[in-house]
Short mmCIF file of C-alpha atoms and ligand atoms in Angstrom, two decimals:
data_model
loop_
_atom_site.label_atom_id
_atom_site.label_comp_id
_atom_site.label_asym_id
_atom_site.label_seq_id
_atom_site.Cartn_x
_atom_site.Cartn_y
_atom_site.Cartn_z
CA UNK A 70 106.53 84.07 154.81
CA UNK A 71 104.37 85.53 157.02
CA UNK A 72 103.44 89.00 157.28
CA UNK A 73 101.55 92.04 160.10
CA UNK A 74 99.57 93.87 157.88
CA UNK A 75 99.24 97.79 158.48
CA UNK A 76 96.24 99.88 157.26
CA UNK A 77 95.99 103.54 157.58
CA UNK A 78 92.90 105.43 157.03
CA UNK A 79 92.78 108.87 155.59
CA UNK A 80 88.52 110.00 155.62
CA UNK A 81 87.68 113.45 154.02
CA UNK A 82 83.77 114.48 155.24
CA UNK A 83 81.78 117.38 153.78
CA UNK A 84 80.41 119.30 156.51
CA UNK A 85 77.08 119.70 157.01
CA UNK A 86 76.50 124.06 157.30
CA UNK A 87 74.30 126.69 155.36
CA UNK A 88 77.82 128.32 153.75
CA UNK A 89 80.57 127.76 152.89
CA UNK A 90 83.90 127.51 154.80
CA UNK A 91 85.12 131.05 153.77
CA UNK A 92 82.97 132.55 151.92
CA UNK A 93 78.89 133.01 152.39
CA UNK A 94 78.35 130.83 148.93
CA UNK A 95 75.75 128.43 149.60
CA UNK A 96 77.15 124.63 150.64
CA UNK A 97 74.45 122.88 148.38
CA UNK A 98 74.68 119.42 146.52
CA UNK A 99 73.24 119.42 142.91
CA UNK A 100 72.81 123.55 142.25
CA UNK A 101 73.71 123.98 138.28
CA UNK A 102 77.16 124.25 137.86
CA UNK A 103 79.23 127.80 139.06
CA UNK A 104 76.21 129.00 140.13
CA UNK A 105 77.15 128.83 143.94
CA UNK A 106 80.87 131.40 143.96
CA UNK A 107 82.12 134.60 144.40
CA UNK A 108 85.06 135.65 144.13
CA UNK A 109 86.70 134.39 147.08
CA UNK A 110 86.25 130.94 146.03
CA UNK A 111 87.28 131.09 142.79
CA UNK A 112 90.19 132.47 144.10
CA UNK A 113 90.02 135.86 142.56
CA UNK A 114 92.66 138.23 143.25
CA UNK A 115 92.70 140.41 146.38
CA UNK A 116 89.84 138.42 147.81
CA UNK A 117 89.56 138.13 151.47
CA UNK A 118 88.55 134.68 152.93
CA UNK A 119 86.14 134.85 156.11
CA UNK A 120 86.01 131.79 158.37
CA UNK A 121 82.72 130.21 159.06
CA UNK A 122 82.14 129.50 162.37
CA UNK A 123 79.83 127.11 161.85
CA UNK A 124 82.35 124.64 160.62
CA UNK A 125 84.65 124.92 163.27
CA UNK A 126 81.79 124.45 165.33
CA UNK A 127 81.18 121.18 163.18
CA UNK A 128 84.59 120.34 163.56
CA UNK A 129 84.77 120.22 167.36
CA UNK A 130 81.52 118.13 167.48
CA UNK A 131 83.11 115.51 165.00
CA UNK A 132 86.32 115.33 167.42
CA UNK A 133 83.91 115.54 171.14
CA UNK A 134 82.08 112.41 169.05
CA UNK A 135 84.94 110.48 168.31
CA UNK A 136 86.64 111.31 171.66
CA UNK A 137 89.32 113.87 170.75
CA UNK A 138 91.10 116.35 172.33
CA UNK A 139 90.28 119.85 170.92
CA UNK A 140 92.92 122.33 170.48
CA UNK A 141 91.96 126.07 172.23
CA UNK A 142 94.11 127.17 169.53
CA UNK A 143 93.90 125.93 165.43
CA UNK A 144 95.79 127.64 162.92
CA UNK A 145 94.57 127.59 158.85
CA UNK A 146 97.67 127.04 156.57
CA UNK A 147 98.02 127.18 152.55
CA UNK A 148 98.16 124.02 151.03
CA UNK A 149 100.38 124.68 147.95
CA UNK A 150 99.64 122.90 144.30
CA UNK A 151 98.61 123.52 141.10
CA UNK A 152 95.61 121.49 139.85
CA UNK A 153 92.48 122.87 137.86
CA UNK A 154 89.63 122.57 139.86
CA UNK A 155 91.79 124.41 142.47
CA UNK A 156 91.30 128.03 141.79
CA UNK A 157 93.70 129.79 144.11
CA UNK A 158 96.56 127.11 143.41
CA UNK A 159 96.44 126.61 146.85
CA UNK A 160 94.30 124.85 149.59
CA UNK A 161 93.40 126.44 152.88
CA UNK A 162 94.03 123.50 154.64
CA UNK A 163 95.78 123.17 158.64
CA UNK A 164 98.99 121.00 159.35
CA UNK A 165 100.82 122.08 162.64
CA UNK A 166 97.78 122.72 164.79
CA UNK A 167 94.93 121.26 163.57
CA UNK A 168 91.17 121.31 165.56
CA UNK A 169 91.01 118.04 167.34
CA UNK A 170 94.38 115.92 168.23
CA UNK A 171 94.23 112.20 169.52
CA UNK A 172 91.11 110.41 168.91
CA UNK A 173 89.85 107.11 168.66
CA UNK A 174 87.37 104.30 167.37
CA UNK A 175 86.26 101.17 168.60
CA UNK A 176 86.68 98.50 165.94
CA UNK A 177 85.41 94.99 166.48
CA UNK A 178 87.50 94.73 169.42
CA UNK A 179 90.18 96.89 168.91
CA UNK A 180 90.63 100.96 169.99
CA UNK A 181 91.53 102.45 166.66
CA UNK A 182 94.12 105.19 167.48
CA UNK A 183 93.30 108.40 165.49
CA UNK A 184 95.87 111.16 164.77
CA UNK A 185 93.85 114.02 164.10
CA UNK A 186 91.07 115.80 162.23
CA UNK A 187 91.28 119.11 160.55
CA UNK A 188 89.24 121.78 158.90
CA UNK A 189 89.49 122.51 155.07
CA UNK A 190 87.92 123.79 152.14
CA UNK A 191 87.28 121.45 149.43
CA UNK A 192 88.69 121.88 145.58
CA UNK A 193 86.04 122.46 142.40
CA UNK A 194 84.92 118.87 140.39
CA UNK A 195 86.56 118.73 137.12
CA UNK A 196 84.03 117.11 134.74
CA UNK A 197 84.99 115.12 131.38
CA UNK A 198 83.02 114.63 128.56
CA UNK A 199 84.35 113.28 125.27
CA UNK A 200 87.51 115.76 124.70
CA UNK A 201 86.24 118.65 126.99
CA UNK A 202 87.10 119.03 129.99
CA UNK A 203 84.45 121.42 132.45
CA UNK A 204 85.01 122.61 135.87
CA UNK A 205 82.12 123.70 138.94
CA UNK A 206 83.81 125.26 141.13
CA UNK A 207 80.50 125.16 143.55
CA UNK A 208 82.23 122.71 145.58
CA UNK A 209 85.10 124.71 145.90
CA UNK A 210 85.61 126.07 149.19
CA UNK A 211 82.86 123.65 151.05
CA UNK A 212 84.04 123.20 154.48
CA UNK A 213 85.54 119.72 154.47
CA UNK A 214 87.17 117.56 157.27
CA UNK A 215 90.15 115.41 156.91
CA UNK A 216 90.58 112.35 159.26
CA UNK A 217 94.05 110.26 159.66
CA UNK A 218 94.55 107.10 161.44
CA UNK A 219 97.86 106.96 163.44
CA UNK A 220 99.11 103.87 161.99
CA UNK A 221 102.34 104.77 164.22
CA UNK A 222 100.51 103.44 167.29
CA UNK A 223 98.68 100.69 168.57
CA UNK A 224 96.75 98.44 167.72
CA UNK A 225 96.42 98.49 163.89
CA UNK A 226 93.85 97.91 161.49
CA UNK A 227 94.95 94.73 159.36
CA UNK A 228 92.13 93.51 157.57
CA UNK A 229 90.40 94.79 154.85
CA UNK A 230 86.81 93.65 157.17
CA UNK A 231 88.76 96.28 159.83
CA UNK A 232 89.32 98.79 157.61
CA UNK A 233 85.45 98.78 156.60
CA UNK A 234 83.90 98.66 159.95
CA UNK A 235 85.86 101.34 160.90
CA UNK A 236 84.18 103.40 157.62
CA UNK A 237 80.97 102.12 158.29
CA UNK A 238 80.93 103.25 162.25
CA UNK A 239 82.31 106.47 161.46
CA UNK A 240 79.74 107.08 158.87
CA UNK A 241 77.69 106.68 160.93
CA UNK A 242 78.60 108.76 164.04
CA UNK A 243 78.83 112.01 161.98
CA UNK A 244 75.55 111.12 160.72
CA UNK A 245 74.18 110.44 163.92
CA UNK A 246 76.05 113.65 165.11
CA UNK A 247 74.75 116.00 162.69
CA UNK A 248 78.33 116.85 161.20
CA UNK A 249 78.14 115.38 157.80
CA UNK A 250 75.28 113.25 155.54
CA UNK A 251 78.38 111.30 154.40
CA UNK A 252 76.48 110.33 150.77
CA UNK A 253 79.19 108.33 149.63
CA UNK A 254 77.70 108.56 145.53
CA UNK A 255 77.65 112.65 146.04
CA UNK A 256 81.17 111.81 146.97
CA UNK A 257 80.57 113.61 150.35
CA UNK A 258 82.67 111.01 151.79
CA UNK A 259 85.86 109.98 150.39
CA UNK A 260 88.73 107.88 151.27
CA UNK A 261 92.44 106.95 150.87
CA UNK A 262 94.11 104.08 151.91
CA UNK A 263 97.63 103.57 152.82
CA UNK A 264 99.01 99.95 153.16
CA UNK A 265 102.40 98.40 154.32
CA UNK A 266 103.33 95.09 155.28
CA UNK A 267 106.08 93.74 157.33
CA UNK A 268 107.72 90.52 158.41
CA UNK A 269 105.13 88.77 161.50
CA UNK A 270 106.16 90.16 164.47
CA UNK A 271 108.77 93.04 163.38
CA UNK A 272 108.74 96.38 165.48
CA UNK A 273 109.93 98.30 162.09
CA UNK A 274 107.38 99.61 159.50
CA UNK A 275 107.20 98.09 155.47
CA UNK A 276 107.35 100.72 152.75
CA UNK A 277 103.75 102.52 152.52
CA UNK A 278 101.72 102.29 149.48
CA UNK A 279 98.50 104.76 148.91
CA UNK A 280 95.35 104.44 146.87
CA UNK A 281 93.83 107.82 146.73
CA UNK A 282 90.43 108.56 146.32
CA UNK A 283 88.20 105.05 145.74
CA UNK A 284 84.78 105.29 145.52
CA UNK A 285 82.73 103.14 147.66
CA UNK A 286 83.27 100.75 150.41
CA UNK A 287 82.85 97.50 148.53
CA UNK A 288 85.38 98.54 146.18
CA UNK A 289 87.72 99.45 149.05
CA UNK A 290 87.16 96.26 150.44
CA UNK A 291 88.70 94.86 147.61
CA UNK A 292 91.38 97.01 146.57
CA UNK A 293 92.31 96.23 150.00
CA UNK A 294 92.86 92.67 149.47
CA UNK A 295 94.73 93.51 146.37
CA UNK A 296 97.17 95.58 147.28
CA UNK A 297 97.88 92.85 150.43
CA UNK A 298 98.12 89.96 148.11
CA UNK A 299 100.35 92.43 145.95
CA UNK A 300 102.73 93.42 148.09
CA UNK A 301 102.71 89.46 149.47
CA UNK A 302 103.81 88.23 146.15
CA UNK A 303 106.69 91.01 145.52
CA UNK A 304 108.03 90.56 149.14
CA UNK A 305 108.03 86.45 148.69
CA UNK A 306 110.20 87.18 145.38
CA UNK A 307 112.48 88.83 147.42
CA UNK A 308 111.59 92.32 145.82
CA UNK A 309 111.29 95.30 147.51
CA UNK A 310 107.83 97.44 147.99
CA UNK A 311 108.00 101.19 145.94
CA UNK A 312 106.89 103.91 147.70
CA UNK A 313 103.62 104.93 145.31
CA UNK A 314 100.43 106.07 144.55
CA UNK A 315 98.37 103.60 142.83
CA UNK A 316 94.86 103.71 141.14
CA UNK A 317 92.39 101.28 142.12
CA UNK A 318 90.35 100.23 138.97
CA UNK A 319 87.33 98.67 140.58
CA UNK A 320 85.57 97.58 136.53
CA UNK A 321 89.12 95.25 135.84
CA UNK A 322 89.55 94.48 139.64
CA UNK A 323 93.66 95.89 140.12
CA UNK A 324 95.07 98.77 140.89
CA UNK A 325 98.07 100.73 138.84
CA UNK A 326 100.78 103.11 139.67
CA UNK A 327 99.71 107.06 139.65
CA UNK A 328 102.98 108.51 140.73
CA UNK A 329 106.05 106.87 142.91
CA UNK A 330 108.07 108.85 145.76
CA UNK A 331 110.31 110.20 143.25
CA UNK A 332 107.63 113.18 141.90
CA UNK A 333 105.69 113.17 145.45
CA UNK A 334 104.40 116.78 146.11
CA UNK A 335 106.25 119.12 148.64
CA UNK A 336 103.21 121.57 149.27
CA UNK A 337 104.88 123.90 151.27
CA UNK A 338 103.04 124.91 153.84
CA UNK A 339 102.88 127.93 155.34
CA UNK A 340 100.60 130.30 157.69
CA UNK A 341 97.64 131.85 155.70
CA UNK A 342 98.26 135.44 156.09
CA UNK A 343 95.04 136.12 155.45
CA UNK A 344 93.48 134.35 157.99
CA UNK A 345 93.76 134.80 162.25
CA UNK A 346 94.37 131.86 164.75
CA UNK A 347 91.29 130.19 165.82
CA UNK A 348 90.73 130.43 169.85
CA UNK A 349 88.22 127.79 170.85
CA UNK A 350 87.09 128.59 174.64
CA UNK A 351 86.02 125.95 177.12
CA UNK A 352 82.61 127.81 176.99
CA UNK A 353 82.27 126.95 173.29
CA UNK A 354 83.40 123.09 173.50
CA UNK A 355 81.00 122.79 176.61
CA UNK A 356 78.16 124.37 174.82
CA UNK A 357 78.94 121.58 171.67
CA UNK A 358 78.85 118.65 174.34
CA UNK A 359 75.84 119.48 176.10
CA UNK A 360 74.21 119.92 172.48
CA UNK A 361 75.52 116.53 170.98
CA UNK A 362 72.57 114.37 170.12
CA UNK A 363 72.55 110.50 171.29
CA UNK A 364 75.39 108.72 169.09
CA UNK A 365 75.33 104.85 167.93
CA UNK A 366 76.79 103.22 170.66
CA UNK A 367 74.71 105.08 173.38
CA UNK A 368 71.61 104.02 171.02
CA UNK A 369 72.31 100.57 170.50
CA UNK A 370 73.08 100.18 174.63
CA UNK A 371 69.18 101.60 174.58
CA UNK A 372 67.69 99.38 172.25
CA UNK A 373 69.17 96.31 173.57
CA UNK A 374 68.19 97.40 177.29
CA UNK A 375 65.02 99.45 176.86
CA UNK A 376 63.64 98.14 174.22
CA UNK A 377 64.58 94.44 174.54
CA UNK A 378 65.75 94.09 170.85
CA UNK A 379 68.32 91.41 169.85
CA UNK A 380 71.39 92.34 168.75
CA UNK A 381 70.71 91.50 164.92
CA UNK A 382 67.19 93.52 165.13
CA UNK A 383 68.96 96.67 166.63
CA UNK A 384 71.96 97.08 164.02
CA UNK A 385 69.56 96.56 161.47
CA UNK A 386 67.73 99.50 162.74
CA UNK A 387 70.35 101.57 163.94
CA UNK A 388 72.56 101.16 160.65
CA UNK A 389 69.83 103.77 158.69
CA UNK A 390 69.36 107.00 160.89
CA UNK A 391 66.24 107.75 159.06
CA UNK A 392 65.31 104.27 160.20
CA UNK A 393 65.98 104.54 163.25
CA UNK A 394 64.59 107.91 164.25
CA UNK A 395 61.45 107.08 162.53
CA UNK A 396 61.29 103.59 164.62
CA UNK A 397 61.56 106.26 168.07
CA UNK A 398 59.02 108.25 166.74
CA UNK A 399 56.75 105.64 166.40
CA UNK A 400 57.51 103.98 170.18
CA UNK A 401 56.40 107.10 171.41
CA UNK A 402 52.65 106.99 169.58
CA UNK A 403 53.01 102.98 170.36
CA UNK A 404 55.06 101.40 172.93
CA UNK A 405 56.05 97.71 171.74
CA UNK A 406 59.26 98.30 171.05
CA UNK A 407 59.51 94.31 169.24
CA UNK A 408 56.56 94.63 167.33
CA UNK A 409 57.42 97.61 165.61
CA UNK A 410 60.90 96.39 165.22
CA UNK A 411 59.51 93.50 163.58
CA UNK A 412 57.95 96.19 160.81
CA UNK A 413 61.04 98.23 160.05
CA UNK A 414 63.59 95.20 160.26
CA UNK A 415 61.42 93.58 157.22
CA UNK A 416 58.26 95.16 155.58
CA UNK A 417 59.84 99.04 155.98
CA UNK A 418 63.84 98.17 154.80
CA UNK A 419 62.74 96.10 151.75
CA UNK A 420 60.93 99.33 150.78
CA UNK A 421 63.88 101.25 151.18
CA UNK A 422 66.29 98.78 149.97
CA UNK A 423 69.16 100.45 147.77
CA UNK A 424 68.75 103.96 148.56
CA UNK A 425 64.55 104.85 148.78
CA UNK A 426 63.59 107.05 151.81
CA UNK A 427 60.72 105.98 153.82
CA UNK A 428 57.27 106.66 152.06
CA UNK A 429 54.83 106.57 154.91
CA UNK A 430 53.69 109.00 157.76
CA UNK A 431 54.47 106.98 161.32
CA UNK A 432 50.82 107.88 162.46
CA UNK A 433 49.72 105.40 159.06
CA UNK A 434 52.35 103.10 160.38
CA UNK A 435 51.61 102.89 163.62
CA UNK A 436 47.53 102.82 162.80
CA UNK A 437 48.64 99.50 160.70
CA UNK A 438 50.84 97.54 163.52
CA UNK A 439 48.48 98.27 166.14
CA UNK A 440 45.55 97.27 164.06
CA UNK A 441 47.31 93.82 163.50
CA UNK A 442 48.35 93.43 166.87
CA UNK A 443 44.23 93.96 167.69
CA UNK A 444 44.21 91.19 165.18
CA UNK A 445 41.54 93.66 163.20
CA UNK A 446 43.31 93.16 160.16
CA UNK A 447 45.61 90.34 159.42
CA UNK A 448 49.13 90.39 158.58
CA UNK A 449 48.75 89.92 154.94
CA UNK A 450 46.14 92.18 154.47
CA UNK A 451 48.44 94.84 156.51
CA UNK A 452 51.07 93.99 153.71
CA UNK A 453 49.17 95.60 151.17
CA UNK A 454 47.00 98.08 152.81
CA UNK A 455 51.00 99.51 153.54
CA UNK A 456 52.23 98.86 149.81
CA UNK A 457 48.79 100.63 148.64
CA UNK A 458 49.30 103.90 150.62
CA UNK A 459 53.00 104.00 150.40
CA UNK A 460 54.13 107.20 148.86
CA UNK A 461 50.81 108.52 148.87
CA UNK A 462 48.65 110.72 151.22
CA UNK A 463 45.98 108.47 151.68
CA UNK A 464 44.98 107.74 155.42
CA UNK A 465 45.52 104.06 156.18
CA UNK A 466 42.25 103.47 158.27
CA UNK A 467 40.25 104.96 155.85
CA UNK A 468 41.39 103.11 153.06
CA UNK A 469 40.96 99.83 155.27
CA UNK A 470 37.77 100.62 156.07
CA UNK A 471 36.96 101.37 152.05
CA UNK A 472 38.70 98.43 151.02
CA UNK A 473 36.46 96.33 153.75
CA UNK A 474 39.38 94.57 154.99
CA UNK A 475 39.23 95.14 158.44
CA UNK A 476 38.04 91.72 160.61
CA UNK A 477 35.15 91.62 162.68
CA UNK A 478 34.65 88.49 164.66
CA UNK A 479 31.85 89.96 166.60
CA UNK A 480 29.71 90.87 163.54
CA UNK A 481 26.60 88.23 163.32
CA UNK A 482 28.02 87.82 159.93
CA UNK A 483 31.09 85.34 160.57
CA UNK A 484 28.63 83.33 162.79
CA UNK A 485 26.03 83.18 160.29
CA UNK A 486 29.10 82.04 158.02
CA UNK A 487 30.55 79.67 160.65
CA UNK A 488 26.87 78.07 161.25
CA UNK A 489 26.38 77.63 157.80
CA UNK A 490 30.11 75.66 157.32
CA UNK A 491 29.06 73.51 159.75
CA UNK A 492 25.97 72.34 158.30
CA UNK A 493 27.35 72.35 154.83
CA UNK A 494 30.03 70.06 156.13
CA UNK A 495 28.53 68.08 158.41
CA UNK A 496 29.84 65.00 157.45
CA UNK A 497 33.70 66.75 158.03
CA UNK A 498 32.64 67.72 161.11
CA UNK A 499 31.91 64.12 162.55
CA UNK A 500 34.86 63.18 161.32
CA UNK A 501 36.45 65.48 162.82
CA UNK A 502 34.38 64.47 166.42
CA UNK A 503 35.80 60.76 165.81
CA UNK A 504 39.60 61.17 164.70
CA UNK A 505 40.20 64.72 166.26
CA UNK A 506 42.56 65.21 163.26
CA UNK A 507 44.09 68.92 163.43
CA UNK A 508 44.31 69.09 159.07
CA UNK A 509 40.38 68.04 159.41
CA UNK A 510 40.35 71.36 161.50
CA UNK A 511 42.41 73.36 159.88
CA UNK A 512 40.25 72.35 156.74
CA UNK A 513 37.05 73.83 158.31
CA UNK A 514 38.78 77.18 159.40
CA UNK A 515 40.09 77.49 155.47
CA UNK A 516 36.50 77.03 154.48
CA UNK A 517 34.73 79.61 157.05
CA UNK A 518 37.46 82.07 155.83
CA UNK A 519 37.11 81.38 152.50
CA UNK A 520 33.33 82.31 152.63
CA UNK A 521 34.33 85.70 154.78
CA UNK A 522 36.72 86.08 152.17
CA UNK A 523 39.37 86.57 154.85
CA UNK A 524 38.08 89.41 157.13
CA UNK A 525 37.70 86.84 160.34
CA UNK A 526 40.70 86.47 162.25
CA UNK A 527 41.90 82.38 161.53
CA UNK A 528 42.54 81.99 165.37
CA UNK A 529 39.53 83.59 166.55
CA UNK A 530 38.08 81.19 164.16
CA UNK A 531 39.54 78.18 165.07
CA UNK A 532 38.77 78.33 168.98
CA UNK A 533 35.48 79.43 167.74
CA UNK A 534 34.56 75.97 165.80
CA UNK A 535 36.08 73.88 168.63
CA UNK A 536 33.76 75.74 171.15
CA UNK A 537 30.73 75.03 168.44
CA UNK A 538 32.11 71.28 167.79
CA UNK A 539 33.20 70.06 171.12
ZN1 ZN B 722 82.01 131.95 147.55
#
């Protein structure tokens, strides 16, 4: 049979903010563990929680990004459960009137329809080692925000490629925004997935299955598939779907029940009494527009206009911000927008490859692809001149200049050089005058840069012993 596949997103962000989201603990990855609480997030008794500003602030500029509406009026509810790394066994969390309503992403082709995104404060990390188990509660009570698809409308994500690109573009837009750093390995970006399938073409909904908390987009690429193919095979037998939980378990590849509809959680939500209604003022959300930096799609519209780039050249670029701010910085020092392209989209990413930063001031960088555009040094001798100062502080033209690899075609010497190749091989050179042979050539140049051991510039060369021959 055939079946409409249904994906729903649920995306949890740590926001990006000095504090935390109600209490002024430092929000800071890696700090040894407890060492960033107080008593009001570990949830001591007759502590007071404060909100942060900051990260309702955040908040808004995650919904203006995504195109949200923003409510003037967000209220903070408790989040009721019992779990360890959750000090206050509850969650300040917001249901009823969350910060931004009715968003949406563009997705391949499709305008992903977005429910909502609120504020809330994140839980402690349990950690497990042998038969101990240790909590930090450092994280608890970072200012996190929780994003949910509205699977209800349309159109729907239905692939697992959909479901990814929608990850990877909102990665990047609260990167790009300056809401979140979204390192998925520091788990500052985390997400559940809720599938259901149903026959091809029916109006009513399958039976929803979640997989909570996978880590990594290539493995939720794949649980993805799995859980289609899954639910596929039961529905073809004629069985029916269970409403569930399941764990993906990326090492054997399949995913396992974690609890069913029967034990579900009723959290009961209720007002924090501790905390007051947020009123977010036209002022405020103006203020947040006006400051939004440039996001991806704006960027990409400028790099393929401006800049001329290709399309492959400019999501290549645009896909690492560090990348791609560093590539801006360098147009203004150097305006050839394709040239320098050229550098990042090969010699700079390769570097970088699987997680490096970029090791290399842009005035070295620039000195380096304007000095092979001058054809003063060539290409491979750029290579590594830029492998030889990366991660150091050494000045690139200095060390060219030490390392005598800058060309000089105007320097007596490559004449003297070029005179001398043509006496040496004067018997090349007429046959070169008979058969006009372009390897014959291409021979000569090898030999006159062999002798400048590669500081003349090969063209230069080249038009230089036709002038001399012809
Ligand atoms: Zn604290």
């Amino acid at each position: 049979m055939q079946y409409d596949v249904v994906i729903g997103l649920e995306v949890h962000a740590e926001l990006k903010t000095e504090s935390k989201c109600f209490c002024s603990c430092k929000n800071e990855y890696g700090s040894s563990p407890n060492s960033n609480c107080c008593p009001v997030c570990m949830g001591l008794p007759g502590a007071l929680p404060v909100l942060n500003r900051k990260a309702v602030e955040q908040t808004i500029r995650a919904g203006l990004a995504l195109g949200f509406e923003i409510n003037r009026t967000a209220i903070f509810e408790r989040k009721n459960y019992f779990y360890p790394d959750l000090s206050k066994a509850y969650q300040i969390s917001q249901l009823e009137k969350p910060i931004c309503i009715n968003g949406h992403l563009r997705v391949f082709d499709k305008d992903i329809p977005i429910n909502r995104i609120h504020l809330e404060e994140d839980a402690g990390k349990l950690i497990h080692q042998d038969d101990v188990s240790m909590i930090d509660y450092n994280r608890c009570g970072v200012p996190l925000i929780e994003l949910v698809t509205d699977a209800l409308k349309e159109p729907h994500m239905e692939t697992a490629d959909e479901a990814i690109e929608f990850l990877t573009k909102l990665r990047q837009i609260y990167i790009y925004a300056g809401v979140a750093d979204c390192e998925i390995e520091k788990g500052q970006m985390r997400a559940d997935v809720n599938i259901s399938l149903k026959p091809k073409g029916s109006k009513e909904f399958g039976t929803k299955v979640e997989m909570k908390n996978i880590m990594g987009f290539k493995a939720i690429h794949r649980a993805i598939n799995y859980e289609i193919e899954r639910q596929k095979e039961i529905l073809d037998d004629g069985g029916e779907i269970v409403q569930e939980t399941r764990k993906w378990d990326n090492d054997k590849g399949e995913s396992f029940t974690l609890r069913t509809k029967e034990n579900s959680e009723d959290y009961r939500y209720f007002p924090d009494p501790d905390l007051l209604a947020v009123n977010i003022s036209d002022d405020e959300i103006k203020q947040i527009k006006d400051s939004m930096p440039m996001l991806p799609d704006e960027m990409k519209k400028k790099y393929l206009e401006e800049y001329g780039l290709n399309e492959y050249d400019t999501d290549v670029i645009l896909a690492d911000k560090e990348v791609s701010d560093m590539y801006r910085d360098c147009l203004k020092m150097y305006f050839q927008p394709k040239s320098v392209a050229n550098w990042f989209t090969t010699e700079i990413l390769a570097r970088i490859k699987g997680g490096g930063t970029i090791q290399i001031g842009k005035e070295n960088l620039v000195w380096i692809i304007r000095a092979v555009d001058e054809k003063k040094i060539r290409r491979n001798a750029a290579k590594d001149l830029l492998s030889y100062i990366w991660g150091t502080n050494l000045n690139a033209e200095q060390e060219a200049k030490r390392q005598g690899i800058m060309a000089d075609m105007s320097s007596d010497l490559v004449f003297e050089v070029l005179d001398k190749v043509l006496l040496e091989k004067a018997q090349v050179v007429e046959q070169y005058k008979s058969e006009q042979d372009p390897k014959i050539l291409n021979f000569l140049v090898g030999q006159v840069m062999k002798e400048t051991r590669g500081k003349a510039n090969a063209q230069e060369v080249m038009e230089k012993l036709k002038d001399k021959i012809n």
